[in-house]
Coordinates of C-alpha atoms in Angstrom, one line a residue:
X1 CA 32.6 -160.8 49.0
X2 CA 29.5 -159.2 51.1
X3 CA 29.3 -160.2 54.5
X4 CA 26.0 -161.4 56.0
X5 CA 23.8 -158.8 57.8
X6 CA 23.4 -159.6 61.7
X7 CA 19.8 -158.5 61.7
X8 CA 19.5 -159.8 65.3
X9 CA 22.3 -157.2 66.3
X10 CA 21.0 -154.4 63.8
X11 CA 17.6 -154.7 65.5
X12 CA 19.0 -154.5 68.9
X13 CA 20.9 -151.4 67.8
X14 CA 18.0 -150.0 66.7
X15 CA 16.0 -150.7 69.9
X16 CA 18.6 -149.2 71.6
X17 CA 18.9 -145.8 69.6
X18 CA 15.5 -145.5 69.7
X19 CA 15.5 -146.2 74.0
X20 CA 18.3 -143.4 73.9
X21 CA 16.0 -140.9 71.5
X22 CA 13.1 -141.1 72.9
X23 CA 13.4 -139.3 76.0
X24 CA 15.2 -136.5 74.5
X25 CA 12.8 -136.0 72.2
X26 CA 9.9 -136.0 75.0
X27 CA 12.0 -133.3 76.3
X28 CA 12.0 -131.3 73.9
X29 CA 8.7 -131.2 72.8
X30 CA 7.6 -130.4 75.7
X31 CA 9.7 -127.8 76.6
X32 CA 7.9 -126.2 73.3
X33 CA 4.7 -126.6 74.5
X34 CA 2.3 -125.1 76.6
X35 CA -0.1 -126.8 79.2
X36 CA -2.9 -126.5 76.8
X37 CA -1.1 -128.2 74.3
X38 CA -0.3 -131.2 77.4
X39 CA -3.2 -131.6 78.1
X40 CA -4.4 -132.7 74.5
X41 CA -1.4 -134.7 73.7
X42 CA 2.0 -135.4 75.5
X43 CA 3.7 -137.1 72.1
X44 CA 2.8 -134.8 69.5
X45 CA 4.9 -132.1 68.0
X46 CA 3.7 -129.0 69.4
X47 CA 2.0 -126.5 66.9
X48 CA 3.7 -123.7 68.2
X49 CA 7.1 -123.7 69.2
X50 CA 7.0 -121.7 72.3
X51 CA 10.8 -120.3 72.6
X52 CA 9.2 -117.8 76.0
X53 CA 9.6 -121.3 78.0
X54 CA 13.7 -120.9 78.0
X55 CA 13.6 -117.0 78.5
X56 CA 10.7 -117.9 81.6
X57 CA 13.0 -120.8 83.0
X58 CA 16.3 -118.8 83.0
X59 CA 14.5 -115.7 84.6
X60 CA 12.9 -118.3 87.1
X61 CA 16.0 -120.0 88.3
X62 CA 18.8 -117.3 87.6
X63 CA 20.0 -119.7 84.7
X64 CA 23.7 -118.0 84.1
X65 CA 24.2 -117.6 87.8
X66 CA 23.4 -121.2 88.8
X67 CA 25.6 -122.4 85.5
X68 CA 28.6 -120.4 86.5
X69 CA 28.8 -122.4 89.9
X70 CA 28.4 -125.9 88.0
X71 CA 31.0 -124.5 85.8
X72 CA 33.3 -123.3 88.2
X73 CA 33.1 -126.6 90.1
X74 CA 33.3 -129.0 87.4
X75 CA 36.1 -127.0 86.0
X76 CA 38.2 -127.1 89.1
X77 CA 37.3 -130.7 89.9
X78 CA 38.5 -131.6 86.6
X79 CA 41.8 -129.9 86.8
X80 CA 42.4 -130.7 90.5
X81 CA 41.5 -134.9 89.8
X82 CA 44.0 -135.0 87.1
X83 CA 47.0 -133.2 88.9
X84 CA 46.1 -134.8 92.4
X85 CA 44.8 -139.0 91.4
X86 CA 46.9 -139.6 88.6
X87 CA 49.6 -139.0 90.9
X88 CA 48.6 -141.3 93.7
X89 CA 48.4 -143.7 91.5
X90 CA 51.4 -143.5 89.6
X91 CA 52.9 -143.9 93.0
X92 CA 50.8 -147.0 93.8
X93 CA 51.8 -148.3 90.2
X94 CA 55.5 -148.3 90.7
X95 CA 55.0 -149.9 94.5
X96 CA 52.8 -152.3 93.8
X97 CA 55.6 -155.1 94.9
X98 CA 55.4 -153.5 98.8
X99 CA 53.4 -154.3 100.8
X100 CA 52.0 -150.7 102.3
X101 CA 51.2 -149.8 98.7
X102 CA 49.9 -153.3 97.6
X103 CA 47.2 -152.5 100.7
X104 CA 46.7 -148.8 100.0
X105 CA 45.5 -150.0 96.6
X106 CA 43.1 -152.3 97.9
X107 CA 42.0 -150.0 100.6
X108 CA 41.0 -147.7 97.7
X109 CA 39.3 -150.1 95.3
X110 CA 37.1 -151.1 98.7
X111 CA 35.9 -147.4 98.8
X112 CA 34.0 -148.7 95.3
X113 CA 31.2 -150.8 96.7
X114 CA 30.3 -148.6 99.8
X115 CA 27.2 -146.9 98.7
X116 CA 27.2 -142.9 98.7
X117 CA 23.7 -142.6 101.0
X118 CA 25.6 -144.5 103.9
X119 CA 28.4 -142.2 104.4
X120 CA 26.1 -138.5 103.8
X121 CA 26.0 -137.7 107.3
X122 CA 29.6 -138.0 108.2
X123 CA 30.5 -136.0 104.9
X124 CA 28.3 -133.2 106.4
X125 CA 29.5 -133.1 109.7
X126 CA 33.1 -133.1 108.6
X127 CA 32.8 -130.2 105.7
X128 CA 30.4 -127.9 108.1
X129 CA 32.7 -128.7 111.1
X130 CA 36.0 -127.3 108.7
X131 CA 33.6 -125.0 106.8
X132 CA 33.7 -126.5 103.6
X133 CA 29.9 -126.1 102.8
X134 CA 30.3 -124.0 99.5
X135 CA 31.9 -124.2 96.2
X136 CA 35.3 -125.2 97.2
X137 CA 34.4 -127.8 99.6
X138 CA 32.3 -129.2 97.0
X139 CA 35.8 -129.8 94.4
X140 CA 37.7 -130.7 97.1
X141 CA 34.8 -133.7 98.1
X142 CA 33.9 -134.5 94.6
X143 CA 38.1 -134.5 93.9
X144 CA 38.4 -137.1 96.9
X145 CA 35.3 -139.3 96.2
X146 CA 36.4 -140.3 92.3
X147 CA 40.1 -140.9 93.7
X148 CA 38.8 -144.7 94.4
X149 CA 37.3 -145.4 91.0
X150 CA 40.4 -143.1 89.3
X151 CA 43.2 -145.2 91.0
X152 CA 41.4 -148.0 90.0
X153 CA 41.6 -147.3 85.8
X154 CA 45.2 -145.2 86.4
X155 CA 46.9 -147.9 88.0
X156 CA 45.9 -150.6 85.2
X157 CA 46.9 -147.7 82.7
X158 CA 50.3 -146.8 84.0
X159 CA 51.0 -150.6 84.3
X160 CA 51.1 -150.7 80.7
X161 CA 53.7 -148.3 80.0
X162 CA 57.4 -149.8 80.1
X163 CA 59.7 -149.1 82.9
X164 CA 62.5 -148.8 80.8
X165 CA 61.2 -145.4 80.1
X166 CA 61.6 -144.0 83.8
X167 CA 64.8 -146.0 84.1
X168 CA 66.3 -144.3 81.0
X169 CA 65.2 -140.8 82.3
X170 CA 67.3 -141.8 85.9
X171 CA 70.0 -142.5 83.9
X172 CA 69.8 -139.0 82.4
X173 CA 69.6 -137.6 85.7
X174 CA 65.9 -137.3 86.5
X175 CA 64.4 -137.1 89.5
X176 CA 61.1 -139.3 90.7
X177 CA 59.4 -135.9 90.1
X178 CA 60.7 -135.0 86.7
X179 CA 60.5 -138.2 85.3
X180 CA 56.1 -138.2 86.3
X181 CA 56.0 -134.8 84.8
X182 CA 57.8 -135.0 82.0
X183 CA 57.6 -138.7 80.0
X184 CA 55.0 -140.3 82.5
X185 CA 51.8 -138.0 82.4
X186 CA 52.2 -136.6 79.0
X187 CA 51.6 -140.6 77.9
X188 CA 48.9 -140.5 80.1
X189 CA 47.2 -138.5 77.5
X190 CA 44.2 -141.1 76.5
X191 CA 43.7 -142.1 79.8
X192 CA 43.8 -138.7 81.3
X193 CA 41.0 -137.7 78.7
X194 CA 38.6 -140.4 79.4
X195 CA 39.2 -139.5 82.9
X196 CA 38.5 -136.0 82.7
X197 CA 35.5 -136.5 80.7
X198 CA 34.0 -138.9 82.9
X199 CA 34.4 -136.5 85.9
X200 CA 33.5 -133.7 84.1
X201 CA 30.0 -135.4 83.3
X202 CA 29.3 -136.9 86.7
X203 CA 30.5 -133.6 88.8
X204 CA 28.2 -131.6 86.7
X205 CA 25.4 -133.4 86.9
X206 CA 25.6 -134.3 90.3
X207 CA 22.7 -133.6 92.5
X208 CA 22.8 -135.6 95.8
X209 CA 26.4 -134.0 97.2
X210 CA 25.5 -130.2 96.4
X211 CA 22.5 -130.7 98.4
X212 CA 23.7 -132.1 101.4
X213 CA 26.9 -129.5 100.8
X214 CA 25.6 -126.5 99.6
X215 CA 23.8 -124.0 102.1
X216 CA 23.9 -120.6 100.1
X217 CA 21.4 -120.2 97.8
X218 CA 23.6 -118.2 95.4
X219 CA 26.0 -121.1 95.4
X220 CA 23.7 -123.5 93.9
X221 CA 24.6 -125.4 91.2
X222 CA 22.7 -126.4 87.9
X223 CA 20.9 -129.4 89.7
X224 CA 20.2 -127.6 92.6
X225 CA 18.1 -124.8 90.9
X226 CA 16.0 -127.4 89.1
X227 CA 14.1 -128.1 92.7
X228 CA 12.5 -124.3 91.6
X229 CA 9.7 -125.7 89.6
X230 CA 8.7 -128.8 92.1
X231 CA 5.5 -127.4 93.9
X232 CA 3.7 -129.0 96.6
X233 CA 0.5 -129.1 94.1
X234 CA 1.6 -128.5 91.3
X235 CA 4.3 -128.4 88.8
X236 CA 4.8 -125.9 85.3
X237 CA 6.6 -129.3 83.0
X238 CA 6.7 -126.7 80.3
X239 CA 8.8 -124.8 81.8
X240 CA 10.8 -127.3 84.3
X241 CA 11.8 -129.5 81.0
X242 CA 13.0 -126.5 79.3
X243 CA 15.7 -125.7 82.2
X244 CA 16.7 -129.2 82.2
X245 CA 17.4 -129.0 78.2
X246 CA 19.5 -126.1 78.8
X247 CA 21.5 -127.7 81.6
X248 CA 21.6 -131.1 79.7
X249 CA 22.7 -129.5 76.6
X250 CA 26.3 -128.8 77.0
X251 CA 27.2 -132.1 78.8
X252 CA 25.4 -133.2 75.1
X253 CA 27.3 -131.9 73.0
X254 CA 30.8 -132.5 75.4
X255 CA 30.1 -136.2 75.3
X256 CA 29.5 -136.1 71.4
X257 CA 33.0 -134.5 70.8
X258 CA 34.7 -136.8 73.7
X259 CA 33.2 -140.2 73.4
X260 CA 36.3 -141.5 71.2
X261 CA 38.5 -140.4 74.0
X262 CA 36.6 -142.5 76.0
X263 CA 37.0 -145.7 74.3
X264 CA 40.6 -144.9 73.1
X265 CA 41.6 -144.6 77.2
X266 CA 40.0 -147.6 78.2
X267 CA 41.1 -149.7 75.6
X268 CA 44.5 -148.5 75.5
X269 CA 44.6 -148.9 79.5
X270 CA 42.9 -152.7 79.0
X271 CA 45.8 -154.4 77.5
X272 CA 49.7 -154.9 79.0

């Protein structure tokens, strides 16, 4: 029996796609363009694929260097979110009946709805007062800024898996520690991966934190460098668009490969 076509929903899909596409594809068109070629038409396939824009906008922003440090950082924050939240909240999970825990998780899900811009000028007086303004104050305040939203999906997650798991691993002989290690965060797996994909894509791109932290120049991060091609007067788009395909590109093509884990995590963490 064929089912009846939704056309409503196809169309909206479609809009949607098309909402999504669009942008990339001005992008990249005009990162394969040259200003004579803007000038004439913004929309148009260029004529002439000029590939010199990438060589130009890596030479112009020291490409490798700047994605090193956005590598290093994401990488680090990645690793160091997963060890450090998923174990705050795994204690918060199994507390939840006390009340000290029951307050802590509150006090962390608060930390959601206070806007980043209000709190920018304490952040920098605290990281240049303990000398945290380079790459490794930047993990350790991008680790501790996702620990509110990360509590948040962890605790509903480890919520879901049975007790009777830890309390057959006591009964065995395990310790508190052991038993997170060994049964608890390997079933963490799904949620772990959305997780880690999520902070991988939001430390990366991240702009606003860098700036305010970051004072070296040769410690900029992939954001950072973009500022290169923002002149007073005037700005080269041909080559600015081409540096921000290069930086978008591998968050692209992560997201692509990860978006399943995404879902799975979130579903899996959505139902007792």
């Amino acid at each position: 029996m064929r089912t009846k076509t939704n056309w409503a929903v196809m169309i909206l899909i479609a809009l949607g796609t098309l909402l999504i596409l669009f942008p990339l594809y001005m992008t990249l068109t005009i990162a394969l363009k040259n200003p004579e070629e803007m000038t004439r038409s913004v929309f148009a396939i260029p004529k002439t694929f000029h590939w010199e824009n990438f060589s130009n906008a890596v030479k112009m922003t020291n490409f490798f260097r700047a994605f090193r440090n956005s590598a290093l950082v994401t990488i680090s924050t990645v690793v160091l979110t997963l060890l450090t939240n998923s174990l705050v909240a795994y204690a918060i999970a199994r507390n939840m009946h006390r009340k000290f825990f029951k307050g802590l998780y509150f006090y962390f899900i608060s930390a959601m709805f206070i806007p980043f811009p209000i709190i920018m000028l304490p952040i920098v007086k605290l990281a240049s007062a303990l000398h945290m303004t380079n790459l490794v104050g930047l993990t350790i305040l991008h680790t501790v800024y996702a620990l509110a939203f990360n509590v948040f999906v962890y605790v509903g997650y480890i919520r879901s898996i049975p007790m009777a798991l830890e309390e057959a691993a006591t009964v065995d002989g395990a310790t508190t520690w052991g038993t997170f290690w060994r049964i608890i965060f390997p079933l963490m797996a799904p949620i772990n991966a959305t997780v880690g994909i999520l902070i991988c894509l939001s430390t990366y791109n991240d702009f606003l934190l860098p700036l305010i932290i970051i004072s070296d120049q040769s410690s900029y991060t992939l954001p950072l460098v973009q500022y290169i091609f923002q002149g007073q007067f005037n700005t080269d788009y041909n080559l600015a668009f081409a540096s921000y395909l290069m930086a978008m590109l591998p968050m692209i093509i992560i997201y692509l490969f990860a978006q399943k884990w995404i879902i799975n995590g979130v579903t899996q963490g959505a139902v007792k």
